[in-house]
Coordinates of C-alpha atoms and ligand atoms in Angstrom, one line a residue:
Chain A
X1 CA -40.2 33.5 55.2
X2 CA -36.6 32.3 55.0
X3 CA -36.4 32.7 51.5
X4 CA -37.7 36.5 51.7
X5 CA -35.1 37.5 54.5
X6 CA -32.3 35.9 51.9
X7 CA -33.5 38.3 49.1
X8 CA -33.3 41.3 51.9
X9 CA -30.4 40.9 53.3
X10 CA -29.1 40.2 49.2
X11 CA -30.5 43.6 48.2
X12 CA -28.8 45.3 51.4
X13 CA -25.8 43.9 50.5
X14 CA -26.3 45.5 47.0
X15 CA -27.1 48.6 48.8
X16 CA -23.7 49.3 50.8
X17 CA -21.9 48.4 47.5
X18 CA -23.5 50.8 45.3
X19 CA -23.0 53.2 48.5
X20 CA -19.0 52.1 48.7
X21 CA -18.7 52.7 44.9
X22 CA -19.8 56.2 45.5
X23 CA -17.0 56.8 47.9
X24 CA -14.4 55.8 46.2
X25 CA -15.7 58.2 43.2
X26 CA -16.2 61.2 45.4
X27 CA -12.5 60.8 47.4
X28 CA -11.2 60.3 43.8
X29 CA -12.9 63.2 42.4
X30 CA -11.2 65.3 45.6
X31 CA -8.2 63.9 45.4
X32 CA -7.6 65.1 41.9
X33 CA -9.3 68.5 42.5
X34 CA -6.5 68.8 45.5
X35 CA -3.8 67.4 44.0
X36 CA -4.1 69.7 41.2
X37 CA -4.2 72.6 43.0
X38 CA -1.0 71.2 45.8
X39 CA 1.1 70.6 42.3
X40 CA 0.4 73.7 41.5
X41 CA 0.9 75.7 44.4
X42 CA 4.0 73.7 45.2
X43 CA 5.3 73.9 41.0
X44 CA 5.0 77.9 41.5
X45 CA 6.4 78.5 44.6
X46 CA 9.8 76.7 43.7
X47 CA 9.9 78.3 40.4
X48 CA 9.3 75.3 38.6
X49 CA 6.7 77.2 36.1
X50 CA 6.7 80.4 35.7
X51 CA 4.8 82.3 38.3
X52 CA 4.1 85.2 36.8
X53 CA 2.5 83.3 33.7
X54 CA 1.3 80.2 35.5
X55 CA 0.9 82.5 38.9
X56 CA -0.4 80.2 41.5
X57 CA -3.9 79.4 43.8
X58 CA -2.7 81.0 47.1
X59 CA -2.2 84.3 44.8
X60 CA -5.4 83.7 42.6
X61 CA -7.5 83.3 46.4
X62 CA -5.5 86.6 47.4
X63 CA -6.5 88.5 44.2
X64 CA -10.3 87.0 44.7
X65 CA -10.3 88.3 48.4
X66 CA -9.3 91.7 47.5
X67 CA -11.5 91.8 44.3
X68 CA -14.5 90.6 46.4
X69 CA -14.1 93.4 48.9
X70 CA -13.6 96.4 46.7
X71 CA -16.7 94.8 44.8
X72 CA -15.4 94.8 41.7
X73 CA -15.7 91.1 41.0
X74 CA -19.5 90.7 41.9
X75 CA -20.3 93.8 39.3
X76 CA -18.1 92.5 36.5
X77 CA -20.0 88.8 37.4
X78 CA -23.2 90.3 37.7
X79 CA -23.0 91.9 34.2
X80 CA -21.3 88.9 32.3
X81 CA -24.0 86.2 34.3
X82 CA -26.7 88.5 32.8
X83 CA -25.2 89.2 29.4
X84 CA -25.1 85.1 29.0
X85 CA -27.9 84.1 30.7
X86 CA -30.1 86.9 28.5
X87 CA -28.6 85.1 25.2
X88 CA -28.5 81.8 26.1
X89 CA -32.3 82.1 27.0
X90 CA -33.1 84.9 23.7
X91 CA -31.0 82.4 21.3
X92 CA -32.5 78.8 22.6
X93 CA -36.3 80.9 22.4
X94 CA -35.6 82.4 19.2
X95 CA -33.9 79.4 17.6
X96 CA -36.9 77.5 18.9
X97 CA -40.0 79.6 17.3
X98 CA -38.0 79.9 14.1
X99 CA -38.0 76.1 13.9
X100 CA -41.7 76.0 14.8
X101 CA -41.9 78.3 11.5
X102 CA -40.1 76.1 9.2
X103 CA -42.2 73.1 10.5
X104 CA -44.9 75.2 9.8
X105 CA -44.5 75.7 6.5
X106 CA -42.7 73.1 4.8
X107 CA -42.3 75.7 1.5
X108 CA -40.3 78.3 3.3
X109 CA -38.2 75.9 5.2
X110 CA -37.2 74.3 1.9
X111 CA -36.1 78.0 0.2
X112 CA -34.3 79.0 3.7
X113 CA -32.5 75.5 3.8
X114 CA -29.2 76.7 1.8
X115 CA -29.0 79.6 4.2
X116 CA -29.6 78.2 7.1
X117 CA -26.5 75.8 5.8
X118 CA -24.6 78.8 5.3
X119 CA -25.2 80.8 8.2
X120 CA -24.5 78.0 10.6
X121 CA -21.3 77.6 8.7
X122 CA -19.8 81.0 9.5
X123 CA -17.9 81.2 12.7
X124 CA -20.7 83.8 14.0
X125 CA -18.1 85.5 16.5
X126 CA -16.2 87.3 13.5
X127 CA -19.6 89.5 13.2
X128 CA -18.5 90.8 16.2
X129 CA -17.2 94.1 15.1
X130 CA -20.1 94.5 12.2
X131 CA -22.5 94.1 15.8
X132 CA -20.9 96.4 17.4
X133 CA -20.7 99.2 15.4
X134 CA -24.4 98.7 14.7
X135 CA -25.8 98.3 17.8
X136 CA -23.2 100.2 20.1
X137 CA -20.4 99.1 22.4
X138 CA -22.9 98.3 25.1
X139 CA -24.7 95.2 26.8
X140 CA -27.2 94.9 23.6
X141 CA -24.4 93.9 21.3
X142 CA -22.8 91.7 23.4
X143 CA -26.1 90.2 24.4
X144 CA -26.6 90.1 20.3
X145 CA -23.2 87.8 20.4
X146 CA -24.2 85.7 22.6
X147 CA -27.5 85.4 21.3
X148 CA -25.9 84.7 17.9
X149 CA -23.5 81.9 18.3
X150 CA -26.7 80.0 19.5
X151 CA -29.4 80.8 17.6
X152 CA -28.9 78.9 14.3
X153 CA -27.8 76.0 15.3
X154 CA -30.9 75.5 17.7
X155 CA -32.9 76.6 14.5
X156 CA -31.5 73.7 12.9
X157 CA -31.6 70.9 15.7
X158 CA -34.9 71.3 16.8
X159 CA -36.4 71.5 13.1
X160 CA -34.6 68.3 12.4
X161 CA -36.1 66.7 15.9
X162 CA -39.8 68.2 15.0
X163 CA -39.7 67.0 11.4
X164 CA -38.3 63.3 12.8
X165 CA -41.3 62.7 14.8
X166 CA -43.4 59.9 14.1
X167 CA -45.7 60.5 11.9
X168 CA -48.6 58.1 13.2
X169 CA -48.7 60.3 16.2
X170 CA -49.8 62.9 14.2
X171 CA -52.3 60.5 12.3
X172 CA -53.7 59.7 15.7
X173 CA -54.4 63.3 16.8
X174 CA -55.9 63.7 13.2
X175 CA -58.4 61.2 13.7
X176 CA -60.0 63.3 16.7
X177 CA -60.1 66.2 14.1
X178 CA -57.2 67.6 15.8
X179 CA -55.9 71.5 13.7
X180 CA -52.5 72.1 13.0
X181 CA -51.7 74.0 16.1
X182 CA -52.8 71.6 18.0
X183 CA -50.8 68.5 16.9
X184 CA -47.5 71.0 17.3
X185 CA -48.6 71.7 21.0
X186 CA -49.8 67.8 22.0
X187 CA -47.3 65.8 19.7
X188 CA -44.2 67.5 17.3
X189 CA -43.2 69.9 21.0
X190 CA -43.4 67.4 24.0
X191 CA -41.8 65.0 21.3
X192 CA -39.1 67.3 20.7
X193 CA -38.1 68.4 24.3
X194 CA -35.6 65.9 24.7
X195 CA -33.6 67.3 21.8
X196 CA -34.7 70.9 22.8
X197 CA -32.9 70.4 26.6
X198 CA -29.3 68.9 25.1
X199 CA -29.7 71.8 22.6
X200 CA -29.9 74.1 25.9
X201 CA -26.5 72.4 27.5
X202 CA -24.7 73.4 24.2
X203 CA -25.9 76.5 24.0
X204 CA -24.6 76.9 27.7
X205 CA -21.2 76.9 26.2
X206 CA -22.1 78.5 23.3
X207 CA -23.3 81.8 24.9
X208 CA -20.4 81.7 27.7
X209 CA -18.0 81.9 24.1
X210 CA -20.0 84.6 22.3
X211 CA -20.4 86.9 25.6
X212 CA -16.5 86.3 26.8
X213 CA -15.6 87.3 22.8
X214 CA -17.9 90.5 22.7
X215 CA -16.6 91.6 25.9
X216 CA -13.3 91.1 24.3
X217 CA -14.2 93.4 21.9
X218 CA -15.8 96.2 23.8
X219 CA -13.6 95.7 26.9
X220 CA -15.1 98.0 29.0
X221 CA -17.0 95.8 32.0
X222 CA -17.4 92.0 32.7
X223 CA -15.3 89.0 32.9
X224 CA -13.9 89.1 29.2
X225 CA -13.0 92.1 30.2
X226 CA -11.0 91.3 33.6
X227 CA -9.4 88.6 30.9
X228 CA -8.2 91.3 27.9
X229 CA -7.3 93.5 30.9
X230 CA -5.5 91.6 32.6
X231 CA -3.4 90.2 29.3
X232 CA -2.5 93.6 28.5
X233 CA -1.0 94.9 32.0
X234 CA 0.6 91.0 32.1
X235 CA -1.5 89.9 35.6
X236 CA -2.2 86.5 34.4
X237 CA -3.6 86.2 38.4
X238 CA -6.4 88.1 36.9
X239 CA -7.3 86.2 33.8
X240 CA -6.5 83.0 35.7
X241 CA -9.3 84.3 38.8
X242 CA -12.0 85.0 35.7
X243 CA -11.4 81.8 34.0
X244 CA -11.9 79.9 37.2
X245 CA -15.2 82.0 38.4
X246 CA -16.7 81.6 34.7
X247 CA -15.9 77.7 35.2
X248 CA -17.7 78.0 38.4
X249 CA -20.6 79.6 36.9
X250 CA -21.0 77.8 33.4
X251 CA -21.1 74.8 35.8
X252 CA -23.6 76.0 37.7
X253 CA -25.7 77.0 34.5
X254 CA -25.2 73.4 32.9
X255 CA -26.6 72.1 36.3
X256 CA -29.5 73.9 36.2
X257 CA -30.9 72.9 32.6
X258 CA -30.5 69.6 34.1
X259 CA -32.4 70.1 36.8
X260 CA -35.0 71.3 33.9
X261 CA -34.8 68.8 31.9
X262 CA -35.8 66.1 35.1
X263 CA -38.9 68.4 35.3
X264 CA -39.6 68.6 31.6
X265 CA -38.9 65.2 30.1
X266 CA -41.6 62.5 31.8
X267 CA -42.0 59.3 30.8
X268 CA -42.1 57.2 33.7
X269 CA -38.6 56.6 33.5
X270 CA -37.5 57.7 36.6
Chain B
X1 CA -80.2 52.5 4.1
X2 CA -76.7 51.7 4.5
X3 CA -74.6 53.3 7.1
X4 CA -71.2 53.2 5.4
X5 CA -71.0 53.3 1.5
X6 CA -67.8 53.3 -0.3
X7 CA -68.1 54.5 -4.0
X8 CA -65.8 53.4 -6.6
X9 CA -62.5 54.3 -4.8
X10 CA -59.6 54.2 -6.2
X11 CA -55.7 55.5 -4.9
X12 CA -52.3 56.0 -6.0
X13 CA -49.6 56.8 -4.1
X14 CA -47.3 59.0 -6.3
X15 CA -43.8 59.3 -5.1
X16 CA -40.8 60.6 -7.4
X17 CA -40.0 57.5 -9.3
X18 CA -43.0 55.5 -9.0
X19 CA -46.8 55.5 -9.2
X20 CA -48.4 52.8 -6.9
X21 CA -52.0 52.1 -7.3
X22 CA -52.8 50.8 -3.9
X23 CA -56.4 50.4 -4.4
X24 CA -59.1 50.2 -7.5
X25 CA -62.9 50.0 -7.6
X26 CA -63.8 49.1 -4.3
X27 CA -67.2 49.7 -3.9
X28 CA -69.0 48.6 -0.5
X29 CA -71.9 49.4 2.0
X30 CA -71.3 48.2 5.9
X31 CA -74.8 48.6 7.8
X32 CA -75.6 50.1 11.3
X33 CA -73.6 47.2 13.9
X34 CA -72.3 45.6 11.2
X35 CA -69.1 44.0 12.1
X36 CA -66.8 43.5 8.8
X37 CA -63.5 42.0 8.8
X38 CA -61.1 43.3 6.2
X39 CA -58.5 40.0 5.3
X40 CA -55.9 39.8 2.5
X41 CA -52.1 39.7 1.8
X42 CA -49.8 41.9 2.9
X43 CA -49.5 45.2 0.9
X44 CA -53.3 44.8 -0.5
X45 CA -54.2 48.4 0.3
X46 CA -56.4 47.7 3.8
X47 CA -54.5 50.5 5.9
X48 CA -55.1 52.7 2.4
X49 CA -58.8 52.4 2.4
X50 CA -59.1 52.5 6.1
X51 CA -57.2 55.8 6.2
X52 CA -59.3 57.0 3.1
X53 CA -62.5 55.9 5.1
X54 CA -61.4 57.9 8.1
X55 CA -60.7 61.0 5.8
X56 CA -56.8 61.1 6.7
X57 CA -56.3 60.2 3.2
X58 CA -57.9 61.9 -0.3
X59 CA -58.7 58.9 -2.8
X60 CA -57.4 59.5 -6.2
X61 CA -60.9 58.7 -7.2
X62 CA -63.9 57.8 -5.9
X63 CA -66.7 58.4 -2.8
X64 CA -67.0 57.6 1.1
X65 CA -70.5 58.9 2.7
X66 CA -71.2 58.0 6.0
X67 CA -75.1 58.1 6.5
X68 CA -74.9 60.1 3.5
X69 CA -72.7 62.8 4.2
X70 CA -69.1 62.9 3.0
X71 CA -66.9 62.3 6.0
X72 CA -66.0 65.3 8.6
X73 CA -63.2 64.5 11.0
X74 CA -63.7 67.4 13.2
X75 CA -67.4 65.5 14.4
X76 CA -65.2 62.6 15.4
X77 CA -68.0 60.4 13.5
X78 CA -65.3 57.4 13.4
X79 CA -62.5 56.0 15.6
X80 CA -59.5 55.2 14.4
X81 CA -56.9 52.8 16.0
X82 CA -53.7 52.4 14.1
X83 CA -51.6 49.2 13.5
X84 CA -49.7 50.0 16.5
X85 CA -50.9 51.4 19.8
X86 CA -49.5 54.6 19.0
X87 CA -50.0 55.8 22.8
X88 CA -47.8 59.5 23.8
X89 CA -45.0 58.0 25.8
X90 CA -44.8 61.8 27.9
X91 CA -48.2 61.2 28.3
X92 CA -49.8 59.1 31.5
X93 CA -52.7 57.1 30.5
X94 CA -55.0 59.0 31.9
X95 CA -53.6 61.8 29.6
X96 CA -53.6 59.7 26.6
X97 CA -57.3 58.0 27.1
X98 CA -58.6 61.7 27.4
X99 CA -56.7 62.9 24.3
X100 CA -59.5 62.6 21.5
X101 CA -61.5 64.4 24.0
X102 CA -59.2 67.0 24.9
X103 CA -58.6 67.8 20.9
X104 CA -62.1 68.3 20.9
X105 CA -63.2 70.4 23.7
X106 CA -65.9 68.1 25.0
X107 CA -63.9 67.6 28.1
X108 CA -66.0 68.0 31.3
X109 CA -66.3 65.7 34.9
X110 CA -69.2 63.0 33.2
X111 CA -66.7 62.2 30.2
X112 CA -63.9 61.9 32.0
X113 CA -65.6 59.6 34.6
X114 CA -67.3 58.1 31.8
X115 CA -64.0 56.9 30.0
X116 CA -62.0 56.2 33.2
X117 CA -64.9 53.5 34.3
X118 CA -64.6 52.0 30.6
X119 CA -60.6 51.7 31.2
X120 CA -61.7 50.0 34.6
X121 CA -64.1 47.8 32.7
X122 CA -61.3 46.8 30.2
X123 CA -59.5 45.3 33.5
X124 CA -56.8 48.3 33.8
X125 CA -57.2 49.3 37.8
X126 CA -55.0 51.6 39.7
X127 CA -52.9 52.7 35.8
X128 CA -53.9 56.0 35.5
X129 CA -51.0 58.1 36.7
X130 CA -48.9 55.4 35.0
X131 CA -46.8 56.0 31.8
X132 CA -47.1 53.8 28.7
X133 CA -43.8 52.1 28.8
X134 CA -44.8 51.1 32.3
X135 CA -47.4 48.8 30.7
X136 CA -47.4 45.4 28.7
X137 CA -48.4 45.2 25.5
X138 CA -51.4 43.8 25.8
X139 CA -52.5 46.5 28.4
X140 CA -51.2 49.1 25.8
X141 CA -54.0 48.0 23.1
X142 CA -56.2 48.1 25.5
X143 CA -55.7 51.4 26.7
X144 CA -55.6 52.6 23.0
X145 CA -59.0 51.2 22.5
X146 CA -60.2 53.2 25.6
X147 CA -58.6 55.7 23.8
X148 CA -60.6 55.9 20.5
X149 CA -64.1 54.5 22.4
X150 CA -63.4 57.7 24.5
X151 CA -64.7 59.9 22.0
X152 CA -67.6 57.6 20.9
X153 CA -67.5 57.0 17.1
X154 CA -70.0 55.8 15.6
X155 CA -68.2 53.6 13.4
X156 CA -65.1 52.2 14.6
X157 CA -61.7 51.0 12.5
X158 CA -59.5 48.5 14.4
X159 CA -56.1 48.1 12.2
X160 CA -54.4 44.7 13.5
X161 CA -55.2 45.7 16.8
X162 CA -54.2 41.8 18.5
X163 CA -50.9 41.3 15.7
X164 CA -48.4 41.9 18.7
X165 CA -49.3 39.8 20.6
X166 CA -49.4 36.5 22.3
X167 CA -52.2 33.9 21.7
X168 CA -53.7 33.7 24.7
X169 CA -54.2 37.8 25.5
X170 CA -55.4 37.7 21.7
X171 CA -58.4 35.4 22.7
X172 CA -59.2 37.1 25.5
X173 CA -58.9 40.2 24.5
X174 CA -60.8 39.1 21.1
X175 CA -63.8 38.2 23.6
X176 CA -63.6 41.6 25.5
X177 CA -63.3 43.8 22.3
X178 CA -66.4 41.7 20.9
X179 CA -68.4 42.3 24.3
X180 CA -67.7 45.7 24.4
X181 CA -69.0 46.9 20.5
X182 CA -71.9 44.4 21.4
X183 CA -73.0 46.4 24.4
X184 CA -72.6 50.2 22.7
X185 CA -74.2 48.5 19.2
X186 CA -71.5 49.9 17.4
X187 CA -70.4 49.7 13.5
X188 CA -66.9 48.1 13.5
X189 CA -63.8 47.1 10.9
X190 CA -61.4 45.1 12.3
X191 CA -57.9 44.6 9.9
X192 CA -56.0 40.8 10.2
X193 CA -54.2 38.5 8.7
X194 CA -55.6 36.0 11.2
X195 CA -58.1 34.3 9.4
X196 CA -59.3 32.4 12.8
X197 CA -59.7 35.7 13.9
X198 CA -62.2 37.3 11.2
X199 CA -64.4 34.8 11.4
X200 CA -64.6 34.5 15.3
X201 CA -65.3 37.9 15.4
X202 CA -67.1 39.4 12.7
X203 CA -70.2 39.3 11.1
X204 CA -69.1 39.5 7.4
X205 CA -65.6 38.9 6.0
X206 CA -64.3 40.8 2.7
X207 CA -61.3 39.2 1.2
X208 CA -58.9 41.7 -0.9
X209 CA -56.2 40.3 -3.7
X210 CA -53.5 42.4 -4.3
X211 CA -51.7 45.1 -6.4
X212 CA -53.9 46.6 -7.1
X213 CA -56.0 46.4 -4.1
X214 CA -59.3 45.4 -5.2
X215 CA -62.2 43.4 -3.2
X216 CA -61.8 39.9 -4.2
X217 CA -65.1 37.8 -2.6
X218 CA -66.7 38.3 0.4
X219 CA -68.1 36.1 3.1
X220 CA -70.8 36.0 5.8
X221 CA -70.3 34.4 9.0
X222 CA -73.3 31.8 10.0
X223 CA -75.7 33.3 12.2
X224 CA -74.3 30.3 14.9
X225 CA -71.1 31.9 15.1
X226 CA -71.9 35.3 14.8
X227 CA -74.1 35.3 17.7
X228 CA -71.3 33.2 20.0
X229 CA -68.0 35.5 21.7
X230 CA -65.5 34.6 19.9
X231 CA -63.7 32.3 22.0
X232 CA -66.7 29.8 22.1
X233 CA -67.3 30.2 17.6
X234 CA -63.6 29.0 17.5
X235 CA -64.9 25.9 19.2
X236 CA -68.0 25.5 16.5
X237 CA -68.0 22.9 14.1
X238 CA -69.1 25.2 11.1
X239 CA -66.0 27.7 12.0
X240 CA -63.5 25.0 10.6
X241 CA -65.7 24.7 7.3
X242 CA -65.3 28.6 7.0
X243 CA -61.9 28.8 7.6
X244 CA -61.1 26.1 5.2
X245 CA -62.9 27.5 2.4
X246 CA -61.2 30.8 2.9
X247 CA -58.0 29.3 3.4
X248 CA -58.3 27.4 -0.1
X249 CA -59.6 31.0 -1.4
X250 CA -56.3 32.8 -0.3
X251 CA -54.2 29.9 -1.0
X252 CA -55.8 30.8 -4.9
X253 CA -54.6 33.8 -4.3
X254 CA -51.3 33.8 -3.8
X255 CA -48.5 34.2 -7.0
X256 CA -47.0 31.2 -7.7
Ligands
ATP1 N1 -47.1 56.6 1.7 C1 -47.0 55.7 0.7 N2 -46.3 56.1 -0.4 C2 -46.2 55.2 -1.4 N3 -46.7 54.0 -1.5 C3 -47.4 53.6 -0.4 C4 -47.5 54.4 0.8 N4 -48.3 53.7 1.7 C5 -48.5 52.5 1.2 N5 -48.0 52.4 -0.1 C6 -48.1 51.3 -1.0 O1 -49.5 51.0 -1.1 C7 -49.7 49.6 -1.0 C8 -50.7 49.3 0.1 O2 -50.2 49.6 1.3 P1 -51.0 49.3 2.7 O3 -50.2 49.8 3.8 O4 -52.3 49.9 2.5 O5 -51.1 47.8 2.7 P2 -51.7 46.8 3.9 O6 -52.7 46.0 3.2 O7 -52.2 47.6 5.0 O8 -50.5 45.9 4.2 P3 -50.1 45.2 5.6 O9 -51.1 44.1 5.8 O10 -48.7 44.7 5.5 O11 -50.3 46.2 6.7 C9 -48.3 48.9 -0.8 O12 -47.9 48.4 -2.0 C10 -47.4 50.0 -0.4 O13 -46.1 49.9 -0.9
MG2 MG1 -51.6 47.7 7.0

């Protein structure tokens, strides 16, 4: 009895410390996150940096006040969040299936191996203009970049992670007669998400860089353009405001593919 | 009428640089709840043959008929279990013991009852919604065992099943594996290096020498220890006889 309240009162003690740890980690975290913005505020009011480069929060919250109210901001968001969101998810499922065709044929993944080497090595945003003119300045080609910077690289990742699996799983799913298709859906896939869901937080970022760089190039809606726009009339409040919403949002985006992968990847490991 | 016949078989692995010939004329007939223990050194071609037997491999050369018929995987006529447990790690083991099942649509309420009783009877309660790394290794072969009985072979190929692991969940589980062919009368293989092991558990041993792979002499086990559970044919007086002559056989074996 006295020897079991010992061990409770040890493990509450562990408790509060883990809880105390956390604290401190939080207030740190704010700390920075205010500190940053106070030196800034503080840096550009006294002229220290240049405020009209380096502009300052109070002036960025101004801008995003007005920006919100006219609207502008939630339709230029609205259009970038669905540009990346459409490529991030076309490029990951795309990159995906074409890997699930090189595992299933072993001869054409061997002839498209040098390509895919090549193809992965070219910076794929310098297509841009090539994409454009093809498909229009519109949301399809931009949708196209973003889809682009992600797709090949996923190809290759996941192909690597289906070929790597063991093959003895395979061998056991054989034994009960099991067809092709059927040890890529009960084996190579569910062995594979891991590497499939930190494929997805890459190509978060990935499809945030080809969308922002298409926009760029069209420059007619969206955040990248609020960023080129703003560059050109010198308002660096502007690019400044649609650096930190995209920052905002890619955050947002990286949380939710973790919140998939705590759904997707069981193994008791929780 | 033999149950198992092996014709002749003979395998090489071909790779760029070498040509291995794992196995050569091994020619053998296992009857209807026969239990055969396959014994020799390491690298003698026993996980070869058994993966020829259960059709995962083609032999270079040769035959395998099971009553007569070449060997079809998709009728599940034989369980497999691999050296190691092998069991999906994103699969809970009420997942993975219904796998060989699954592959082959016979899934309904009575099979999965049916298996989920045998896992009971194999002293696994209350694991079902568990996940593999959330079991010892002993309760991992086990489960794999469910796993292949779930499907019910008629011949059954254990490869080192009890290598991993300590003595005394060996014996015990030795005893349980033993019980359980026993009651369902079925054909069985069992792969080891444990020469203690094929003789308290089978009723014939085949000893293979090595490279190449060939079947070197082969052994019954006395009808006193064949009819004991394992655990109590260790205890026989005749069971240290066997092993000794065995022993002296493999000891002849090996390259000086
Ligand atoms: N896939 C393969 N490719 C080439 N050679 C192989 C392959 N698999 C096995 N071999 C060779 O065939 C021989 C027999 O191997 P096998 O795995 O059947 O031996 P084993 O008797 O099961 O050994 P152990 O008792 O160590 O498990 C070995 O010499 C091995 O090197
Ligand atoms: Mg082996």
């Amino acid at each position: 009895m006295n020897q079991n309240n010992e061990v409770k009162l040890l493990h509450e003690h562990y408790l509060k410390e883990l809880k105390r740890e956390k604290r401190l980690v939080r207030f740190s975290q704010l700390l920075i996150f205010i500190l940053f913005f106070a030196c800034w505020e503080t840096a550009s009011k006294n002229q220290w940096i240049d405020p009209l480069l380096f502009s300052s929060p109070s002036s960025i919250w101004n801008l995003f006040i007005s920006k919100s109210l006219d609207g502008s901001l939630a339709a230029n968001l609205s259009i970038t969040l669905s540009e990346t969101v459409l490529g991030f998810i076309i490029g990951t499922l795309l990159g995906t299936c074409l890997a699930a065709l090189l595992w299933w044929s072993p001869i054409l993944s061997k002839v498209l191996d040098p390509y895919l080497v090549i193809l992965n090595a070219m910076p794929k945003v310098a297509l841009g203009p090539i994409l454009i003119v093809a498909l229009g300045p519109n949301m399809a080609s931009i949708v196209a970049m973003g889809t682009l910077v992600s797709v090949i690289i996923t190809t290759i990742v996941v192909y690597t992670s289906f070929k790597e699996v063991d093959p003895n799983f395979i061998k056991v799913l054989q034994t009960f007669g099991a067809t092709r298709r059927q040890c890529f859906k009960e084996a190579i896939l569910p062995a594979s998400f891991p590497t499939i869901i930190s494929t997805l937080k890459v190509n978060v970022g990935l499809s945030w860089v080809g969308v922002i760089v298409g926009e760029f190039l069209v420059s007619a809606k969206g955040l990248g353009y609020m960023i080129i726009y703003g560059f050109q009339v010198f308002d660096f409040t502007l690019v400044l405001l649609s650096l930190l919403v995209i920052a905002v949002f890619a955050t947002l985006m990286y949380q939710l593919v973790e919140l998939l992968e705590k759904k997707l990847v069981k193994n008791g490991s929780r | 009428m033999d149950f198992l016949t092996l014709k002749g078989i003979q395998h090489t692995y071909f790779t760029v640089s070498s040509a291995t010939t794992a196995l050569k004329d091994i020619s053998l007939e296992v009857k209807e709840g026969e239990f055969v223990s396959f014994l020799g050194p390491s690298g003698c071609g026993k996980t070869t043959l058994l993966s020829i037997i259960a059709g995962l491999i083609q032999p270079t050369n040769g035959k395998v008929l099971l009553e007569n018929k070449p060997v079809n995987r998709a009728e599940n006529d034989i369980g497999y279990m691999l050296q190691q447990d092998y069991l999906f790690p994103w699969k809970t083991i009420e997942e993975n013991i219904l796998l060989g099942l699954k592959i082959n649509r016979s899934l309904d309420d009575h099979k999965r009852e049916q298996t989920l009783s045998l896992l009971r009877q194999m002293g696994l309660q209350n694991v079902e919604a568990d996940y593999p790394k959330q079991l010892s290794g002993g309760m991992r072969q086990r489960v794999a065992l469910v796993r292949t009985l779930a499907t019910e072979p008629k011949l059954l190929m254990l490869d080192e099943p009890f290598s991993a692991l300590d003595f005394q969940t060996k014996l015990k589980l030795e005893d349980l594996v033993s019980n359980t062919l026993k009651r369902f009368n079925k054909t069985a293989i069992l792969v080891t290096h444990d020469i203690g092991e094929a003789i308290a558990m089978s009723d014939r041993i085949i000893l293979f020498s090595a490279s190449p792979g060939t079947i070197h002499k082969s052994f019954p086990v006395p009808s006193e220890l064949k009819k004991r559970p394992p655990f109590a044919a260790r205890n026989h007086p005749l069971f240290n006889d066997l092993f000794n002559l065995i022993w002296k056989e493999l000891e002849s074996l090996e390259p000086e």
